[in-house]
Each structure stands twice: as structure tokens, then as C-alpha cells.
Coordinates of C-alpha atoms in Angstrom, one line a residue:
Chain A
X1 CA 9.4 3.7 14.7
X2 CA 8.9 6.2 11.9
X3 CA 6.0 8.7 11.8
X4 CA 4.8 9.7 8.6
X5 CA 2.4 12.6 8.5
X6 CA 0.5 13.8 5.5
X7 CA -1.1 17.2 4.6
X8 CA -3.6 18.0 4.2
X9 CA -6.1 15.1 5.1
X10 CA -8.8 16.6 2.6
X11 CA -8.5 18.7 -0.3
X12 CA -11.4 19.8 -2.4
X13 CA -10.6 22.1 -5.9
X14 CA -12.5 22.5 -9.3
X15 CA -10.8 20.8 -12.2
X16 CA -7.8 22.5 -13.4
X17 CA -6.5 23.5 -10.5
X18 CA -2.8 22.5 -9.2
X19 CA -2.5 21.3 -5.8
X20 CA 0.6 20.2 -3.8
X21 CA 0.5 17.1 -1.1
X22 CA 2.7 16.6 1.6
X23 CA 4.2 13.7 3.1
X24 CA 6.9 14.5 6.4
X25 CA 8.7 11.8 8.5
X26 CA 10.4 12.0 11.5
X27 CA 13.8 10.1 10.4
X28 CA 15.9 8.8 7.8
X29 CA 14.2 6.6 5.0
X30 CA 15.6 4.0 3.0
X31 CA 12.8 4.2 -0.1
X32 CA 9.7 6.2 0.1
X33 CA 6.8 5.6 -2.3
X34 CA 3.6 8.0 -3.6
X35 CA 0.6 5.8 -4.2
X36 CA -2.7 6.8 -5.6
X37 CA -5.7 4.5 -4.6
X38 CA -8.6 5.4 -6.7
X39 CA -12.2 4.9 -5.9
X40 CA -12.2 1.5 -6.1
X41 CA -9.4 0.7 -3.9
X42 CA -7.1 -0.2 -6.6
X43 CA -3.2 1.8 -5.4
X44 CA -1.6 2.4 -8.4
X45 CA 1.8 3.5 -7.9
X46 CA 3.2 7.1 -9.0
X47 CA 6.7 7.5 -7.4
X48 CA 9.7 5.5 -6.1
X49 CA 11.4 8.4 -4.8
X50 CA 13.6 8.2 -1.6
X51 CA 15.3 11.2 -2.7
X52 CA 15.6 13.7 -5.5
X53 CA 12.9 15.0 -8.4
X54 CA 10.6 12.5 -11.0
X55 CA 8.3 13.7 -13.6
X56 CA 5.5 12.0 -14.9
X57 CA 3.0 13.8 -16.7
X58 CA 1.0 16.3 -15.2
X59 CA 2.6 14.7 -11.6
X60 CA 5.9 15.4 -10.4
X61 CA 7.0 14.7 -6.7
X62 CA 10.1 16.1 -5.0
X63 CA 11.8 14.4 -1.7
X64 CA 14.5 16.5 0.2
X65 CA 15.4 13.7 2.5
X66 CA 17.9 15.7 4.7
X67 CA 14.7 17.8 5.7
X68 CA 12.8 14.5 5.7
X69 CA 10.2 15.9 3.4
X70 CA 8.3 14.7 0.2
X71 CA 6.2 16.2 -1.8
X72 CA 3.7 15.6 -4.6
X73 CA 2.6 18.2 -6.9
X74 CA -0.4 18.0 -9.6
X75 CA -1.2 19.9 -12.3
X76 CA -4.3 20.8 -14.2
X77 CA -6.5 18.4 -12.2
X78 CA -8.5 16.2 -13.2
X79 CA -11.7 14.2 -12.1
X80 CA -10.4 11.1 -12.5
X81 CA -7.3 12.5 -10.1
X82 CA -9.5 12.1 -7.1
X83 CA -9.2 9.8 -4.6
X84 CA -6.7 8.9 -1.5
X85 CA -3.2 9.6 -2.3
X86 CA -0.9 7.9 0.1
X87 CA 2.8 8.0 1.0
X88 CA 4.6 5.2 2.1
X89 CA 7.8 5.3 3.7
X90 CA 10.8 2.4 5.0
X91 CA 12.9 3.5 7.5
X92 CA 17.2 2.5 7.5
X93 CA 17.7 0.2 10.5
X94 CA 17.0 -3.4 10.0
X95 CA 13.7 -3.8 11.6
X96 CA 12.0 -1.0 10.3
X97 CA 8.7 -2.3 8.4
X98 CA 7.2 0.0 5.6
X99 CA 4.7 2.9 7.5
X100 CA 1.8 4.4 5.4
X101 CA 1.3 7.7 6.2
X102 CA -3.2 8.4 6.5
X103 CA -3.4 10.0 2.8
X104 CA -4.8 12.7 1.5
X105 CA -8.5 12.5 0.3
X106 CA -8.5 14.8 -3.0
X107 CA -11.7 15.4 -4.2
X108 CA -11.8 17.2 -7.9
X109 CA -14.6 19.1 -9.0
X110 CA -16.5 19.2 -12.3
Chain B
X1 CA 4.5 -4.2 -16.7
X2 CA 4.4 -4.7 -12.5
X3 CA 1.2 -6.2 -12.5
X4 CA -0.3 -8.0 -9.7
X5 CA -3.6 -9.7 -9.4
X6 CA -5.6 -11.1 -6.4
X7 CA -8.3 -13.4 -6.6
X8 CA -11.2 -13.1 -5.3
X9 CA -12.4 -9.4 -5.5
X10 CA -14.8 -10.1 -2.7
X11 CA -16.3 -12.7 -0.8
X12 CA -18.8 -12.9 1.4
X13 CA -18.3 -16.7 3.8
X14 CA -19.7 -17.5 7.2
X15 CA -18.5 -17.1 10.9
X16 CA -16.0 -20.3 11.3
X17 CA -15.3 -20.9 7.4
X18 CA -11.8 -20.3 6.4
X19 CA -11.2 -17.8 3.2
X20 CA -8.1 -18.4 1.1
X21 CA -7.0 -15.1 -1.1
X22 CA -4.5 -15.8 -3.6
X23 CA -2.0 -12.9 -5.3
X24 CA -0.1 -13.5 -8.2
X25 CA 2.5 -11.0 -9.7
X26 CA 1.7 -11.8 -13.4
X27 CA 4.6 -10.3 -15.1
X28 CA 7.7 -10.3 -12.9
X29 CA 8.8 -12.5 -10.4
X30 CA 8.1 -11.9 -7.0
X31 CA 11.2 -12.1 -4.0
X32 CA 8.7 -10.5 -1.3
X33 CA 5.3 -9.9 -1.2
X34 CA 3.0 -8.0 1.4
X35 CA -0.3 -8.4 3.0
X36 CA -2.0 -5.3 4.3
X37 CA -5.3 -4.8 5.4
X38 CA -7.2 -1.5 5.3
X39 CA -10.1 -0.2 7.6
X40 CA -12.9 2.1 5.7
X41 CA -11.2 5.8 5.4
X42 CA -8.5 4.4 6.9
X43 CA -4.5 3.7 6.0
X44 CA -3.5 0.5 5.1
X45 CA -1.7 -1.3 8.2
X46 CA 0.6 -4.0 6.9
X47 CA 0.0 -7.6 8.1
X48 CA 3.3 -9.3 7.1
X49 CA 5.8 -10.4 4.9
X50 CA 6.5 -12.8 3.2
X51 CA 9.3 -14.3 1.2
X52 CA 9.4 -17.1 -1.2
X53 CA 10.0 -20.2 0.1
X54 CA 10.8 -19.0 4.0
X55 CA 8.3 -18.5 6.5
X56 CA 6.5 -14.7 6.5
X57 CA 7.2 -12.2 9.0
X58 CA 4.1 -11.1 10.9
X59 CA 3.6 -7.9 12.6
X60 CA 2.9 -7.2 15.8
X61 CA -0.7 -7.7 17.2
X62 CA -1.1 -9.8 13.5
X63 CA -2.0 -13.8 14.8
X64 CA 0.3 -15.8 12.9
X65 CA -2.1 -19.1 13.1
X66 CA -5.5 -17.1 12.0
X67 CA -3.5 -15.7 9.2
X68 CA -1.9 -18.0 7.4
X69 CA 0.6 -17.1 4.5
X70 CA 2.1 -19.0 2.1
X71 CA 4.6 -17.9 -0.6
X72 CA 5.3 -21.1 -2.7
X73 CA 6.7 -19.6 -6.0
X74 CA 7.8 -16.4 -7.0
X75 CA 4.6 -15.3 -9.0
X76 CA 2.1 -16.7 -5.9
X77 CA 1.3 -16.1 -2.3
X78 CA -1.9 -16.8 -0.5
X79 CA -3.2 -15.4 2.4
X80 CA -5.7 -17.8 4.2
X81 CA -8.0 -16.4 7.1
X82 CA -9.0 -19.1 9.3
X83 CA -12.5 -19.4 11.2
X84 CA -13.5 -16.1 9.9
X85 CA -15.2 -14.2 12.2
X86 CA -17.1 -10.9 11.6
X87 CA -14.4 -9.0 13.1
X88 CA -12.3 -10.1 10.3
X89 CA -14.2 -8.4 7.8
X90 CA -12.4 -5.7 5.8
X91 CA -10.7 -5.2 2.3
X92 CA -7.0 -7.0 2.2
X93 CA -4.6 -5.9 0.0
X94 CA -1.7 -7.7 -1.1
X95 CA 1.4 -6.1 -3.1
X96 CA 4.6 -7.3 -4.5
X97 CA 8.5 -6.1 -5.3
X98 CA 11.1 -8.2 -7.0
X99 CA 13.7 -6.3 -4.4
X100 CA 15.4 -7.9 -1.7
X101 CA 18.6 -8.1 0.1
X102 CA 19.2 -4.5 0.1
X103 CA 15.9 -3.7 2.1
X104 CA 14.0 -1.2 -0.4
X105 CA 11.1 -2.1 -2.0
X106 CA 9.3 -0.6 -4.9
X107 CA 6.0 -2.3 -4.3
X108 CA 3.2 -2.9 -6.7
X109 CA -0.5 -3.3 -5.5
X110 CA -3.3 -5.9 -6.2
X111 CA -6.6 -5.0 -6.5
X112 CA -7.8 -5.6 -2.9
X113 CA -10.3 -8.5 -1.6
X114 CA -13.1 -7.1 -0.2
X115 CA -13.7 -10.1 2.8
X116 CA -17.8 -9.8 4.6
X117 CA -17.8 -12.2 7.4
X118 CA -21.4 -12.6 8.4

């Protein structure tokens, strides 16, 4: 099946800073998703994004799917921004079920 | 709009009870939905699928007859763990998509059920 990786597994900057979160996969992907789960365990969703650029605020994510690569970009941090940010990924054959890569755990700072 | 809900938030039941979670997509209706289950610091592994009114689709290594799902209407499914052991314990997530037939799904998240098995 599909491996999803994500970097980097922990990330710790003061508030205000810009960061950038990766998500690779090893193969072609039919949808791919970037989730925020907050400290509560609530996953709120940011992107549907199998390919191309979105915009959302102070997020944005970019996926260049022929270089099976996604990433997530966020500006002017905030505290409420930390957390476990998660990509999830479904691969194109038939039987492929949806893979979570492990997250990153952003931690912003006051 | 997207919005699911699960019910309860947490529960705490005894070794050999059974625990019934139930997760409602409360503004759209709901072809598929999916129960994960996540580990502390840990990813969330999905248990199955399920779509209404068929039988779900469980994973492998996920015991079909301890976890029973049901998905009788498109804003409902219920994921029942049967004699609970502590094992079992662990927070279960459910989500939902209104997308079938051409395989991708943008998923939206419940809350979680936070399940203690003592």
C-alpha cells in the first residue's frame, strides 16, 4: 500500500512565525486531505487537495502530485494553530483504503 | 456546513458490557462514513467503512463481530463495541463524506469518543 510520510514529527516556533509541513507518498493518489486536530481531538479539516494550490487565510497548501508531494504552509502563527496536523491520503487502484500519515505536532509559543 | 456529531464524548463501562457510539452528519447526507480509532500520540488507523444500507467494510486485523457497524440512514451510523475489554480502551473517531462511486472522499470529522474500559 501507500506510505505517507510527514515532516517534521515536531515543530516548536514563537508566535508569528511561518512554518511549512510536509506530507510525501510513495504513489499516485486519488484525493489527499490536510487535517488539523486540535487539543482536544477534534480534526477539523483544512484542504481537499489531491493536486494544485488552495488559500485559506493565513494557510495555504500546495500538492505537486507528479513528485507525489504536498505541502502546507502557515503564516503568522498563532497559539491556537498548535496541535497535530495530519495528512491523509487515498491511493488510485480499487482497494486502496485512506492512509494517515503520523502528523506533525506543532507547538506555538507565546 | 459539514458537520458531524458523535455521541457520547466519553464513557467509561465495564469489562463485558457492550458500548454503542452513534455519529450523525447533521447537515448533509451521508453515502459513507468511517470509523477510525486513534492510540495516544498516535495516527488515526481506520477501522472500516461503511455505506448506507450495505454491510461495512472492515480492515484487516479489525474483528468484524466485536465491532459492530451499522449505517441505517444517511445522517446515522453506529459503531457498537461488544464485551468491552480494557484493551479496547481508546478514543474512536468517526467521519463522514457525501462522495461515492468515484472513490474520493472529502471527509469531515466528529468529535471523537473517548471509550475507558475498566
Amino acid at each position: 500500500g501507500i506510505q505517507v510520510e510527514q515532516s517534521p514529527p515536531d515543530l516548536i516556533l514563537q508566535e508569528g512565525a511561518n512554518s511549512t509541513l510536509r506530507c510525501n507518498f510513495s504513489d499516485s493518489v486519488n484525493n489527499l486531505q490536510w487535517f488539523h486536530q486540535n487539543p482536544w481531538g477534534q480534526l477539523i479539516n483544512l484542504f481537499y487537495i489531491p493536486s494544485g494550490t488552495k488559500q485559506n487565510g493565513r494557510l495555504s497548501a500546495t500538492t505537486v502530485a507528479t513528485e507525489r508531494y504536498s505541502l502546507l504552509y502557515i503564516s503568522s502563527s498563532q497559539t491556537t494553530d498548535s496541535g497535530v496536523y495530519f495528512c491523509a491520503v487515498e491511493g488510485m487502484n480499487r482497494d486502496d483504503k485512506i492512509i494517515f500519515g503520523k502528523g506533525t505536532r506543532l507547538h506555538i509559543l507565546p | 456546513g459539514a458537520v458531524v456529531s458523535q455521541h457520547p464524548s466519553r464513557v467509561i463501562c465495564k469489562s463485558g458490557t457492550s458500548v454503542k457510539i452513534e455519529c450523525r452528519s447533521l447537515d448533509f447526507q451521508a453515502t459513507t462514513m468511517f470509523w477510525y480509532r486513534q492510540f495516544p500520540k498516535q495516527s488515526l488507523m481506520l477501522m472500516a467503512t461503511s455505506n448506507e444500507g450495505s454491510k461495512a467494510t472492515y480492515e484487516q486485523g479489525v474483528e468484524k463481530d466485536k465491532f459492530l457497524i451499522n449505517h441505517a440512514s444517511l445522517t446515522l451510523s453506529t459503531l457498537t463495541v461488544t464485551s468491552a475489554h480494557p484493551e479496547d480502551s481508546s478514543f474512536y473517531i468517526c467521519s463522514a463524506s457525501n462522495e461515492r462511486g468515484t472513490r474520493t472522499y472529502e471527509q469531515y470529522f466528529g468529535p471523537g469518543t473517548r471509550l475507558t474500559v475498566t
